[in-house]
């Protein structure tokens, strides 16, 4: 999302720097942008399809690769049923225009119920709550950080993530701007993060107790006469008030570790400020009560009168609004079918990633016997990576659309590598819908793609075409439709979407994001304007109200009550949380020497009190053990961590045999997910519960 200027000489990238004229990022870039140069010329990046032959890989032609893949997939589905093939679409898919447009037809042709993505290891609670409250999974509110006077940040570290479900480049500058205009922001987190160190106040909270804290803040707000009184467009207010009254801060203090006085002070900030907003992210999502915590963030904003208004919890007016029914994007759905082994519910056509290994290893009807992965590394990004490792190894066939032989793709029989990011056009369809300011920007490829290379969308289109003919037989109308999509390509399809967006903008009287020709001329992008009140304009016509108290969420409060004052960790146990770094993007970019240079970042942060008790020295090796695995890494003793809590970054663990990455020998690190129990989920929506895992820590000597 950050605007960059790339200087080239022929096919060589000379420099990458921030674009001062970009209307969203204003010249800001993080280290990941400059690493695109290294990524482009990385000798480990595959340029041609390869087939695994024993422990070796053989280069093959695109025709061989596509035909063999389609044939094997078709044979397995014909023999065992369509659910015998699973597909995992990784996080980078959402940032890839071509994959976003050409991935769905491939999934539709596969017609399998075994669909997975990182959604259920990340933001599923946000989409689940949006579906229940607003009628569409993509109606995701964002904090109006540029206009607010008070911001409560819970379970998020936006200085490092630059937002995360809140596209906001240069969060340091944006947060400091709150302070400069007389406001302040508070961070609630088990670690004194980079964001917390800049905050006006930081409060430690015990991991996975955010719902209790938010309920008590809500309790104080609804008890006050200044509490907002939602109008008839909001349903279920009486149920919300009745629920909140049962959770005074005195009753939750022992569970959360946050004093009653601090909770009441927080509620007062929301009620006394003209513009305030509460924002929760990964820490509130990936826990046993992630859906409840996400719902309660919305309720705090609504009850305090800071919902769908300037400076509060707002919705965007994107140039391409995927909520518009003309784009035929699934508004969402829940529990229309369940997983075969653990009976977990689907959401929006996907099953929870925590059950991929179950569906592969458990024999029987609908067992997954083949996998397609695209732009993902689930061995490092989903719970219990070691078990998934074993599961992938047992498959009859696996194909990966990926530029690397990494921890996941090393199990593939065929790897189909796309061209590099600098060789493709870009328009971020989803994250423009989550930006703190409405902007639109189309970026043509910086470098021409090699004549013998394929884009992600071309790989998907060829595979879908061949597979469709094998499954259904060649038919003129289907062939004509595929031909039309291929000829249109991402750019022309984008142009059509922008045209639809322009017409919608004119009808509603709001500024438009312009068409493709204007965006091609205005390479820095266009500014559509600040966030404005727009929720009820964007909601589906048959859902023209906000459901404040969805029955599924109300009923889940009983499960939350049962955990009140319960200690998930046993004697001598600590609880584990994850973290990310500014120079790390999950597992994607660790193969850049620039990104992993300096002091090793895959370390266990532990509070001095716990370190002394366990006789763990700073910079010494420590062993972390959970119910499913054990890893060893360096300890970093620091009071930035709450006593009783330890932190390990995610995305590392590159030392598995068969990986063809330079980082494997230099900065391999250990995998956070080798410790994660795949049985530990949010029982309501199925999201993985990474936060607050009980572990034991001990010195290795």
XYZ file of C-alpha atoms in Angstrom:
701
model
C 0.000 0.000 0.000
C 2.957 2.373 0.436
C 3.834 4.362 -2.683
C 7.358 3.709 -3.956
C 9.574 5.003 -6.731
C 11.748 2.389 -8.386
C 14.728 3.524 -10.431
C 15.887 1.061 -13.082
C 18.601 0.774 -15.694
C 17.489 -1.752 -18.277
C 16.460 -4.852 -16.308
C 18.446 -3.785 -13.224
C 16.844 -2.165 -10.175
C 19.033 0.746 -9.036
C 17.048 2.048 -6.079
C 13.709 1.901 -4.281
C 12.496 4.854 -2.208
C 9.261 6.319 -0.917
C 6.983 8.356 -3.186
C 6.448 11.755 -1.556
C 3.381 12.361 -3.749
C 1.506 9.230 -2.701
C -1.742 10.464 -1.064
C -1.743 7.730 1.579
C 1.912 7.087 2.494
C 3.444 10.523 1.705
C 6.925 9.132 1.126
C 6.966 6.639 3.993
C 8.187 3.114 3.333
C 9.266 0.339 5.676
C 12.289 -1.938 5.108
C 10.168 -4.548 3.334
C 9.746 -2.259 0.321
C 13.462 -1.818 -0.263
C 13.887 -5.600 -0.002
C 11.927 -6.014 -3.244
C 15.222 -5.505 -5.070
C 16.802 -8.467 -3.286
C 13.691 -10.548 -3.773
C 13.712 -9.878 -7.509
C 17.310 -11.025 -8.030
C 17.336 -13.746 -5.335
C 19.195 -16.781 -6.766
C 16.981 -19.075 -4.670
C 13.832 -17.843 -6.422
C 12.537 -20.342 -8.978
C 12.149 -19.104 -12.557
C 10.787 -22.286 -14.163
C 8.453 -25.126 -13.134
C 10.139 -28.000 -11.338
C 9.149 -31.587 -10.571
C 10.411 -33.456 -7.548
C 12.317 -36.639 -8.337
C 13.385 -38.233 -5.087
C 15.456 -35.643 -3.251
C 16.162 -33.694 -6.417
C 14.198 -31.246 -8.537
C 14.050 -31.347 -12.321
C 13.129 -28.369 -14.507
C 10.172 -29.076 -16.804
C 8.174 -27.082 -19.340
C 5.028 -25.141 -18.482
C 2.959 -27.466 -20.680
C 4.299 -30.536 -18.879
C 3.707 -28.960 -15.476
C 0.148 -27.771 -16.143
C -0.944 -30.952 -17.937
C 0.479 -33.300 -15.313
C -0.997 -31.267 -12.469
C -4.470 -31.169 -14.027
C -4.331 -34.870 -14.873
C -3.316 -35.940 -11.361
C -5.909 -33.704 -9.690
C -8.655 -34.953 -12.007
C -7.728 -38.608 -11.457
C -7.783 -38.243 -7.677
C -11.139 -36.441 -7.697
C -12.665 -38.917 -10.160
C -11.568 -41.831 -7.987
C -12.278 -40.419 -4.510
C -14.709 -37.523 -4.912
C -14.145 -33.798 -5.294
C -13.416 -33.256 -1.572
C -10.341 -35.486 -1.941
C -8.453 -32.381 -3.117
C -7.794 -29.539 -0.701
C -6.656 -26.020 -1.546
C -4.820 -23.484 0.598
C -4.609 -19.882 -0.647
C -1.950 -17.998 1.300
C -1.885 -14.453 2.630
C -0.059 -12.895 -0.380
C -3.085 -13.775 -2.536
C -5.011 -10.868 -1.057
C -2.293 -8.431 -2.198
C -2.135 -9.803 -5.747
C -4.562 -8.375 -8.296
C -4.234 -11.302 -10.688
C -4.671 -13.965 -8.004
C -7.703 -12.162 -6.589
C -9.373 -12.149 -10.002
C -8.335 -15.580 -11.323
C -8.152 -17.620 -8.122
C -11.944 -17.914 -7.633
C -12.594 -19.648 -10.997
C -9.945 -22.251 -10.122
C -11.553 -22.852 -6.721
C -14.975 -23.077 -8.355
C -13.735 -25.685 -10.850
C -12.228 -27.788 -8.054
C -15.630 -27.722 -6.295
C -14.144 -28.996 -3.046
C -15.343 -28.232 0.464
C -11.794 -28.591 1.741
C -10.800 -24.960 1.240
C -8.392 -23.222 3.614
C -6.597 -19.907 4.025
C -4.797 -17.929 6.763
C -8.131 -16.205 7.519
C -8.804 -18.726 10.304
C -5.331 -18.168 11.749
C -5.747 -14.407 11.741
C -8.701 -12.076 11.081
C -11.628 -14.532 10.962
C -13.287 -13.037 14.090
C -13.415 -9.620 12.396
C -15.105 -11.023 9.289
C -17.385 -13.241 11.381
C -18.556 -10.306 13.508
C -18.974 -8.059 10.441
C -21.160 -10.717 8.828
C -23.364 -11.040 11.922
C -23.594 -7.328 12.755
C -23.547 -5.574 9.366
C -24.629 -8.276 6.930
C -21.366 -8.618 4.974
C -18.004 -10.143 5.871
C -16.082 -7.291 4.193
C -17.831 -4.434 6.022
C -14.868 -4.089 8.341
C -14.656 -0.855 10.367
C -11.331 0.924 10.829
C -10.292 3.558 13.386
C -10.294 7.092 12.037
C -6.806 7.611 13.438
C -6.240 10.871 11.545
C -9.197 12.610 13.195
C -9.493 11.023 16.639
C -8.565 12.603 20.002
C -8.285 9.380 21.993
C -7.353 5.901 20.838
C -7.374 2.683 22.817
C -5.191 0.068 21.119
C -5.639 -3.450 22.435
C -3.685 -6.477 21.239
C -2.123 -4.584 18.327
C 1.268 -3.135 17.439
C 0.568 -0.770 14.509
C 4.044 0.820 14.571
C 5.341 -2.519 13.314
C 2.378 -3.718 11.226
C 1.513 -0.271 9.786
C -2.050 -1.001 10.774
C -3.184 -4.547 9.924
C -6.852 -4.469 8.906
C -6.199 -0.735 9.051
C -4.062 0.344 6.095
C -2.129 3.205 7.644
C 1.461 3.859 6.519
C 3.710 5.653 9.023
C 1.708 4.952 12.156
C 4.401 6.596 14.279
C 3.645 9.950 12.643
C -0.114 9.393 12.786
C -0.072 8.480 16.480
C 2.199 11.378 17.362
C -0.234 13.644 15.517
C -2.946 12.594 18.005
C -0.711 13.772 20.848
C 0.216 16.999 19.070
C -3.427 18.008 18.738
C -3.985 17.502 22.468
C -5.189 13.915 22.407
C -3.607 10.728 23.638
C -3.522 7.014 23.005
C -3.311 4.047 25.373
C -2.014 0.550 24.638
C -3.267 -2.575 26.413
C -0.943 -5.500 25.726
C 0.978 -8.263 27.590
C 4.165 -6.759 26.125
C 5.381 -3.187 26.125
C 5.549 -3.126 22.356
C 7.111 -0.550 20.056
C 3.704 1.151 19.961
C 3.287 0.966 23.734
C 6.638 2.681 24.284
C 5.324 5.698 22.374
C 1.922 5.698 24.095
C 0.708 8.032 26.828
C -0.061 4.945 28.914
C 0.555 1.221 28.678
C -1.360 -1.380 30.671
C -0.308 -4.995 30.961
C -3.148 -7.483 30.448
C -3.097 -11.224 30.911
C -3.225 -12.905 27.489
C -6.632 -13.983 26.186
C -8.602 -11.979 28.780
C -9.421 -9.050 26.482
C -13.133 -9.886 26.418
C -13.361 -9.449 30.187
C -11.570 -6.106 30.060
C -13.777 -4.825 27.230
C -16.946 -6.038 28.968
C -15.990 -4.066 32.057
C -15.237 -0.937 30.022
C -18.627 -1.403 28.365
C -20.214 -1.896 31.798
C -18.914 1.485 32.969
C -20.064 3.204 29.771
C -23.643 1.871 29.787
C -24.004 2.743 33.485
C -23.216 6.379 32.733
C -25.905 8.858 31.708
C -23.630 10.068 28.893
C -23.870 6.682 27.203
C -25.062 6.864 23.597
C -28.606 5.676 22.924
C -28.570 3.958 19.517
C -31.547 4.712 17.274
C -33.925 2.312 15.537
C -31.275 1.353 12.981
C -29.527 -0.541 15.797
C -31.250 -3.646 17.173
C -30.616 -5.471 20.432
C -29.463 -2.562 22.622
C -31.374 -3.801 25.696
C -29.615 -7.164 25.455
C -26.225 -5.414 25.281
C -26.967 -3.324 28.381
C -28.211 -6.347 30.324
C -25.081 -8.309 29.405
C -22.647 -5.502 30.274
C -24.193 -4.894 33.695
C -23.060 -8.381 34.770
C -19.352 -7.566 34.347
C -18.278 -4.739 36.664
C -14.512 -4.125 36.696
C -14.299 -5.340 40.293
C -15.354 -8.801 39.064
C -12.796 -8.997 36.243
C -9.731 -7.354 37.813
C -8.295 -10.620 39.134
C -8.632 -12.233 35.695
C -7.258 -9.456 33.499
C -4.691 -7.995 35.895
C -6.014 -4.485 35.136
C -7.103 -2.456 38.159
C -10.715 -1.328 38.507
C -9.599 2.299 38.611
C -7.871 1.932 35.234
C -10.981 0.433 33.659
C -13.159 3.254 34.946
C -10.604 5.792 33.747
C -10.729 4.220 30.290
C -14.516 4.478 30.167
C -14.287 8.125 31.242
C -11.931 8.877 28.358
C -14.454 7.496 25.901
C -17.326 9.437 27.404
C -15.546 12.764 27.872
C -13.732 13.000 24.528
C -15.470 14.393 21.451
C -13.750 11.848 19.250
C -12.500 8.513 20.545
C -11.961 5.052 19.140
C -11.122 1.535 20.327
C -9.059 -0.694 18.029
C -8.276 -4.371 18.556
C -6.318 -6.601 16.258
C -4.250 -9.790 16.220
C -4.067 -10.247 19.990
C -7.838 -9.894 20.310
C -8.452 -12.161 17.299
C -6.232 -15.188 17.868
C -7.439 -16.381 21.251
C -10.179 -18.668 22.614
C -12.613 -15.734 22.766
C -11.522 -13.847 19.664
C -15.018 -13.382 18.239
C -16.344 -12.051 21.549
C -13.434 -9.622 21.949
C -13.852 -8.330 18.386
C -17.599 -7.850 18.921
C -16.973 -6.003 22.180
C -14.548 -3.590 20.476
C -17.433 -2.592 18.200
C -19.845 -2.297 21.131
C -17.500 -0.019 23.102
C -17.338 2.295 20.088
C -21.110 2.193 19.594
C -22.026 2.694 23.260
C -19.674 5.664 23.593
C -21.144 7.349 20.519
C -18.042 6.856 18.382
C -19.423 4.601 15.682
C -19.630 5.609 12.012
C -18.616 9.158 12.844
C -15.466 11.252 12.353
C -12.669 10.298 14.713
C -14.320 7.031 15.684
C -14.898 3.544 14.302
C -15.604 4.191 10.615
C -16.074 2.609 7.219
C -14.312 3.474 3.980
C -15.652 4.629 0.604
C -13.322 2.720 -1.730
C -13.120 3.304 -5.472
C -13.930 -0.393 -5.907
C -16.369 -1.502 -3.239
C -16.375 -5.302 -3.145
C -19.456 -5.150 -0.925
C -21.412 -3.897 -3.953
C -23.625 -6.841 -5.045
C -22.638 -6.257 -8.688
C -19.222 -7.739 -7.891
C -20.871 -10.962 -6.686
C -18.508 -11.307 -3.719
C -19.809 -13.765 -1.127
C -21.292 -11.728 1.728
C -20.389 -14.591 4.028
C -22.013 -17.645 5.510
C -21.493 -19.736 8.614
C -21.832 -23.399 9.542
C -23.363 -24.467 6.222
C -21.200 -27.568 6.480
C -18.636 -28.917 8.891
C -15.225 -30.503 8.706
C -15.202 -34.281 8.429
C -13.019 -35.153 11.442
C -13.567 -32.525 14.144
C -16.966 -31.207 13.069
C -15.708 -27.611 12.853
C -17.887 -25.012 11.097
C -17.120 -23.437 7.727
C -17.121 -19.690 7.283
C -17.490 -18.117 3.848
C -16.792 -21.455 2.197
C -13.604 -22.217 4.148
C -12.833 -24.640 6.947
C -10.491 -23.749 9.845
C -6.796 -24.230 9.043
C -6.343 -25.951 12.401
C -7.911 -29.056 10.938
C -5.951 -29.452 7.661
C -3.746 -32.216 9.068
C -6.791 -34.052 10.469
C -8.452 -34.064 7.069
C -5.307 -35.474 5.434
C -4.320 -38.075 8.032
C -7.732 -39.457 9.050
C -8.661 -42.197 6.589
C -12.155 -42.485 5.146
C -14.581 -40.823 2.766
C -13.753 -37.203 1.834
C -10.170 -37.670 3.076
C -7.804 -35.139 1.489
C -5.428 -37.050 -0.786
C -4.028 -34.124 -2.790
C -3.313 -30.473 -1.990
C -2.908 -27.289 -3.958
C -1.123 -24.470 -2.163
C -0.717 -20.994 -3.589
C 1.433 -18.246 -2.066
C 1.311 -19.807 1.364
C 3.518 -21.561 3.874
C 1.106 -23.285 6.287
C 3.843 -25.425 7.850
C 5.140 -22.234 9.458
C 1.880 -20.292 9.731
C -0.697 -22.731 11.099
C -0.839 -24.599 14.431
C 1.302 -27.689 15.008
C 3.545 -27.391 11.984
C 5.283 -30.681 12.711
C 2.021 -32.608 12.389
C 1.144 -30.785 9.172
C 4.636 -31.646 7.915
C 3.859 -35.330 8.387
C 0.452 -34.936 6.785
C 1.765 -33.233 3.638
C 4.421 -35.915 3.297
C 1.679 -38.582 3.154
C -0.273 -37.035 0.255
C -0.676 -38.805 -3.073
C -0.022 -35.554 -4.921
C 0.732 -31.927 -4.140
C 1.295 -28.856 -6.308
C 2.403 -25.398 -5.166
C 2.168 -22.052 -6.950
C 5.178 -20.456 -5.301
C 8.577 -18.970 -6.179
C 10.498 -20.907 -3.486
C 11.222 -24.381 -2.216
C 10.274 -23.619 1.354
C 9.037 -25.491 4.426
C 5.696 -26.281 2.765
C 6.492 -26.515 -0.951
C 9.332 -28.988 -0.353
C 6.518 -31.569 -0.069
C 5.125 -30.694 -3.502
C 5.474 -32.951 -6.511
C 5.368 -29.928 -8.827
C 6.095 -26.258 -8.130
C 4.768 -23.572 -10.469
C 6.712 -20.323 -9.842
C 5.187 -16.959 -10.829
C 7.169 -13.922 -11.933
C 8.441 -11.461 -9.313
C 6.318 -8.642 -7.789
C 8.206 -6.007 -9.790
C 7.097 -7.725 -13.000
C 3.360 -7.471 -12.438
C 0.734 -4.723 -12.320
C -0.723 -3.877 -8.935
C -3.960 -2.604 -7.463
C -4.845 -3.575 -3.905
C -8.531 -4.511 -4.092
C -9.038 -5.407 -0.423
C -6.719 -3.165 1.584
C -7.971 -0.009 -0.139
C -11.234 -0.950 1.589
C -9.454 -0.801 4.953
C -7.418 2.381 4.551
C -7.604 5.266 7.022
C -8.022 7.589 4.041
C -9.836 6.863 0.785
C -7.346 6.656 -2.087
C -7.003 4.831 -5.381
C -3.822 3.806 -7.176
C -2.918 1.600 -10.111
C 0.734 0.651 -10.578
C 1.941 -0.906 -13.847
C 4.770 -3.427 -13.725
C 8.185 -1.844 -13.163
C 9.971 -4.456 -15.264
C 8.744 -6.583 -18.180
C 8.046 -10.203 -17.326
C 10.380 -12.716 -19.011
C 8.954 -14.266 -22.149
C 9.209 -17.752 -20.641
C 7.656 -16.756 -17.305
C 4.019 -16.756 -16.181
C 2.084 -14.524 -13.816
C 0.103 -16.052 -10.954
C -3.132 -15.365 -12.831
C -1.841 -17.051 -15.987
C -0.845 -20.150 -14.018
C -4.261 -20.271 -12.352
C -6.093 -19.671 -15.621
C -4.197 -22.389 -17.511
C -4.655 -24.880 -14.696
C -8.358 -24.072 -14.357
C -8.900 -24.359 -18.114
C -7.177 -27.729 -18.425
C -8.871 -29.110 -15.324
C -12.319 -27.916 -16.443
C -11.966 -29.680 -19.786
C -10.845 -32.911 -18.104
C -13.699 -32.844 -15.594
C -16.546 -31.593 -17.778
C -15.362 -32.046 -21.330
C -14.662 -29.278 -23.810
C -17.669 -27.054 -24.473
C -17.712 -23.994 -26.779
C -19.430 -21.634 -24.324
C -17.074 -22.487 -21.467
C -14.091 -22.150 -23.765
C -15.368 -18.780 -25.002
C -15.776 -17.549 -21.427
C -12.236 -18.617 -20.565
C -10.898 -16.978 -23.719
C -12.650 -13.744 -22.792
C -11.138 -13.735 -19.298
C -7.668 -14.457 -20.648
C -7.893 -11.673 -23.214
C -9.254 -9.239 -20.638
C -6.564 -10.080 -18.094
C -6.324 -8.308 -14.713
C -5.924 -4.800 -16.141
C -9.087 -4.757 -18.260
C -11.096 -6.471 -15.529
C -9.814 -3.814 -13.123
C -10.876 -1.102 -15.574
C -14.409 -2.533 -15.587
C -14.504 -2.590 -11.788
C -13.331 1.036 -11.610
C -16.076 1.995 -14.098
C -18.695 0.353 -11.872
C -17.219 2.177 -8.880
C -17.387 5.524 -10.688
C -21.072 5.070 -11.493
C -21.833 4.135 -7.887
C -19.939 7.185 -6.629
C -21.866 9.524 -8.917
C -25.195 8.123 -7.745
C -24.264 8.579 -4.075
C -22.754 12.029 -4.611
C -19.294 11.118 -3.319
C -15.946 11.623 -5.076
C -14.872 8.743 -7.292
C -11.480 7.086 -7.602
C -11.315 7.748 -11.367
C -11.001 5.268 -14.220
C -8.008 3.274 -15.372
C -6.817 5.889 -17.890
C -6.714 8.648 -15.278
C -4.907 6.351 -12.837
C -2.337 5.444 -15.488
C -1.574 9.136 -15.961
C -1.635 9.933 -12.236
C 0.920 7.345 -11.199
C 1.189 8.569 -7.601
C -2.500 7.757 -7.052
C -5.538 9.904 -6.316
C -6.943 11.181 -3.048
C -10.668 10.485 -2.709
C -10.938 12.064 0.733
C -11.152 11.366 4.475
C -13.404 8.764 6.024
C -17.023 9.891 6.196
C -20.272 8.457 7.519
C -21.250 5.783 5.017
C -22.142 2.478 6.710
C -25.857 2.498 5.940
C -25.145 3.394 2.301
C -22.943 0.311 1.929
C -24.927 -2.306 3.855
C -26.878 -4.933 1.885
C -30.419 -3.843 1.071
C -31.921 -6.741 3.017
C -29.792 -5.942 6.070
C -30.364 -2.228 6.661
C -29.742 -2.304 10.417
C -26.896 -3.056 12.809
C -27.463 -6.226 14.820
C -25.967 -5.261 18.181
C -26.659 -8.577 19.888
C -26.304 -11.528 17.489
C -27.625 -14.633 19.202
C -24.465 -16.666 18.570
C -22.334 -14.069 20.364
C -24.754 -13.594 23.251
C -24.831 -17.326 23.859
C -21.022 -17.503 23.839
C -20.929 -15.258 26.921
C -21.792 -18.358 28.979
C -18.569 -20.028 27.799
C -16.663 -16.885 28.754
C -18.183 -16.867 32.254
C -16.974 -20.399 32.834
C -13.377 -19.215 32.361
C -13.674 -16.317 34.836
C -10.825 -16.476 37.372
C -9.557 -19.675 35.734
C -5.795 -19.965 35.281
C -4.973 -21.669 31.968
C -1.383 -22.247 33.021
C -0.457 -24.758 35.674
C 2.158 -24.477 38.384
C 5.549 -23.273 37.105
C 4.037 -22.650 33.682
C 4.151 -19.469 31.660
C 1.911 -18.427 28.785
C 3.215 -17.736 25.293
C 2.284 -14.962 22.867
C 3.645 -14.165 19.418
C 5.076 -10.981 17.935
C 6.145 -9.548 14.605
C 9.034 -7.318 13.572
C 9.160 -4.382 11.199
C 11.733 -6.210 9.058
C 9.705 -9.399 8.898
C 6.565 -10.199 6.920
C 5.376 -13.523 8.316
C 7.746 -16.019 6.605
C 7.854 -14.310 3.206
C 10.995 -12.221 3.192
C 13.460 -13.875 5.522
C 15.583 -14.918 2.546
C 16.653 -11.297 2.138
C 20.056 -10.843 3.792
C 19.197 -7.201 4.442
C 15.980 -8.115 6.250
C 17.562 -10.612 8.651
C 20.868 -8.800 9.219
C 21.877 -7.592 12.663
C 20.993 -9.047 16.043
C 19.008 -12.318 15.829
C 15.308 -11.550 16.209
C 14.018 -15.060 16.751
C 14.452 -14.901 20.517
C 12.269 -15.603 23.533
C 11.512 -12.438 25.523
C 11.059 -13.196 29.216
C 10.527 -10.964 32.236
C 13.485 -10.677 34.685
C 11.366 -12.070 37.542
C 10.578 -15.232 35.586
C 14.139 -15.487 34.267
C 15.572 -15.348 37.785
C 13.122 -17.915 39.056
C 13.936 -20.294 36.195
C 17.692 -19.523 36.242
C 17.699 -18.348 32.639
C 20.425 -15.923 31.651
C 20.111 -13.193 29.041
C 21.394 -14.371 25.601
C 21.539 -17.971 26.828
C 19.700 -20.890 25.214
C 16.287 -21.736 26.622
C 13.940 -24.609 25.874
C 10.219 -23.889 25.410
C 7.858 -26.850 25.665
C 4.128 -27.094 25.045
C 1.681 -29.981 24.900
C 2.621 -30.677 21.256
C 6.288 -29.771 20.848
C 9.524 -28.243 22.043
C 11.993 -25.709 20.571
C 15.235 -24.085 21.697
C 16.247 -20.489 21.130
C 18.077 -17.577 22.726
C 16.473 -15.838 25.679
C 16.134 -12.072 25.882
C 15.516 -10.944 29.462
C 13.490 -7.731 29.445
C 10.950 -5.938 31.609
C 8.988 -5.092 28.456
C 7.295 -8.452 29.012
C 4.569 -8.932 31.608
C 5.557 -11.368 34.385
C 4.197 -14.813 33.657
C 4.222 -14.227 29.894
C 6.867 -14.976 27.251
C 6.988 -13.987 23.585
C 8.366 -15.677 20.466
C 8.085 -14.258 16.910
C 6.244 -16.179 14.221
C 7.377 -17.030 10.701
C 10.769 -18.593 11.495
C 11.845 -22.251 11.534
C 13.671 -22.541 8.212
C 15.917 -25.445 9.222
C 13.719 -28.276 7.954
C 15.463 -30.701 5.564
C 14.925 -30.071 1.882
C 14.414 -26.314 2.156
C 16.315 -24.446 -0.600
C 16.735 -21.058 1.081
C 19.908 -19.228 2.067
C 18.276 -18.209 5.346
C 18.192 -21.881 6.374
C 21.909 -21.780 7.116
C 22.162 -18.251 8.501
C 19.018 -17.169 10.381
C 16.798 -20.255 10.476
C 15.275 -19.565 13.881
C 12.578 -21.784 15.373
C 8.912 -22.067 14.520
C 6.391 -20.542 16.900
C 3.808 -22.874 15.388
C 5.706 -26.020 16.315
C 4.464 -25.219 19.831
C 0.861 -24.411 18.929
C -1.811 -26.990 19.753
C -4.165 -27.292 16.775
C -6.952 -28.335 19.159
C -6.856 -24.903 20.823
C -9.331 -22.732 18.918
C -12.093 -20.207 19.389
C -14.921 -22.729 19.739
C -17.463 -20.282 18.344
C -15.950 -19.390 14.963
C -13.071 -21.890 14.612
C -10.190 -19.385 14.585
C -6.815 -20.631 15.812
C -6.044 -19.569 19.389
C -2.344 -18.697 19.383
C -2.477 -16.194 22.239
C -1.909 -17.387 25.809
C -0.669 -20.939 25.173
C 0.619 -22.614 28.385
C 4.308 -23.536 28.118
C 7.206 -24.466 30.331
C 10.568 -22.729 29.923
C 13.905 -24.016 31.181
C 17.622 -23.462 30.575
C 19.201 -25.937 28.161
C 22.263 -26.579 30.323
